[in-house]
Short mmCIF file of C-alpha atoms in Angstrom, two decimals:
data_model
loop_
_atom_site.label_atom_id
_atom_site.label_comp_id
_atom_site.label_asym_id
_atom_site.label_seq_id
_atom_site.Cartn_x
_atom_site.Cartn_y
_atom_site.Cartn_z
CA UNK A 1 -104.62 -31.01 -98.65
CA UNK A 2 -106.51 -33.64 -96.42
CA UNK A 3 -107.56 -32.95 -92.91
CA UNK A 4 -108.56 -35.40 -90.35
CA UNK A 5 -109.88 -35.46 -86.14
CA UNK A 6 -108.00 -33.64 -83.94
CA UNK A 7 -105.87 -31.51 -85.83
CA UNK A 8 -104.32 -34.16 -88.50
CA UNK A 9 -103.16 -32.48 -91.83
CA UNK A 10 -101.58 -33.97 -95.26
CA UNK A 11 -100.09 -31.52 -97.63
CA UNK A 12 -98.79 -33.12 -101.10
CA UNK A 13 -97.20 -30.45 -103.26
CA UNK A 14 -95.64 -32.62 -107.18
CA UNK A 15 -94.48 -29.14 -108.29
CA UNK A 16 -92.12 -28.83 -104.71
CA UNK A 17 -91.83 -32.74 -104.48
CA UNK A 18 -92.89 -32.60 -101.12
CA UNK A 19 -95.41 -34.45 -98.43
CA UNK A 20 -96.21 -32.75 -95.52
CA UNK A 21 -97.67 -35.05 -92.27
CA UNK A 22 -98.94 -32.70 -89.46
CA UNK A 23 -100.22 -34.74 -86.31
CA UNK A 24 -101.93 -33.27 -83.08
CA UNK A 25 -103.52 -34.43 -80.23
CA UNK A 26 -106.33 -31.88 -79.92
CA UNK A 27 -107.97 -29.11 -81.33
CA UNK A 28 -106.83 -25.79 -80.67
CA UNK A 29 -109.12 -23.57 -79.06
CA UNK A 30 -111.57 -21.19 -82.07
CA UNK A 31 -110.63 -18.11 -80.04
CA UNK A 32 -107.28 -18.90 -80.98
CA UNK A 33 -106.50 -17.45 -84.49
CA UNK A 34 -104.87 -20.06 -86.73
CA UNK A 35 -102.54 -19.23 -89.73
CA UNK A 36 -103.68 -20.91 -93.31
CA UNK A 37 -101.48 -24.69 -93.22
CA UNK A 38 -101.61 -24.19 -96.87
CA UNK A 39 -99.58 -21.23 -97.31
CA UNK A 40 -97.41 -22.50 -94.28
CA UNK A 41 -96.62 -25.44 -95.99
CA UNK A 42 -96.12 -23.64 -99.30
CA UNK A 43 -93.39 -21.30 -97.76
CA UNK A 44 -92.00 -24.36 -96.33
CA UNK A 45 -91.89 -26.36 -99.26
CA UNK A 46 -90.21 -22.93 -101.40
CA UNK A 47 -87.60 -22.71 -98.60
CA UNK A 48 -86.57 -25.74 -98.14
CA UNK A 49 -86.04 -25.73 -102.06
CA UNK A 50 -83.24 -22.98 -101.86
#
């Protein structure tokens, strides 16, 4: 996974032939608590798999 300014993610999974593009305009507050993207994008990735 690659993470850029402002939010920006890129999740590349070969095993669940899937890409991932997250974009966001700002940063979410730190007193916000922020799920991992990673296993987000996993359980994604297994769902959308069947």
């Amino acid at each position: 996974m690659a993470g850029g300014i402002h939010g920006r993610r890129l999740f590349i999974s070969s095993a669940l032939d899937l890409v991932i593009v997250r974009y966001a305009s700002r940063v979410v507050s730190p007193a916000v608590p922020q799920a991992p993207p990673v296993q987000a994008f996993l359980q994604v990735g297994t769902h959308l798999q069947g």
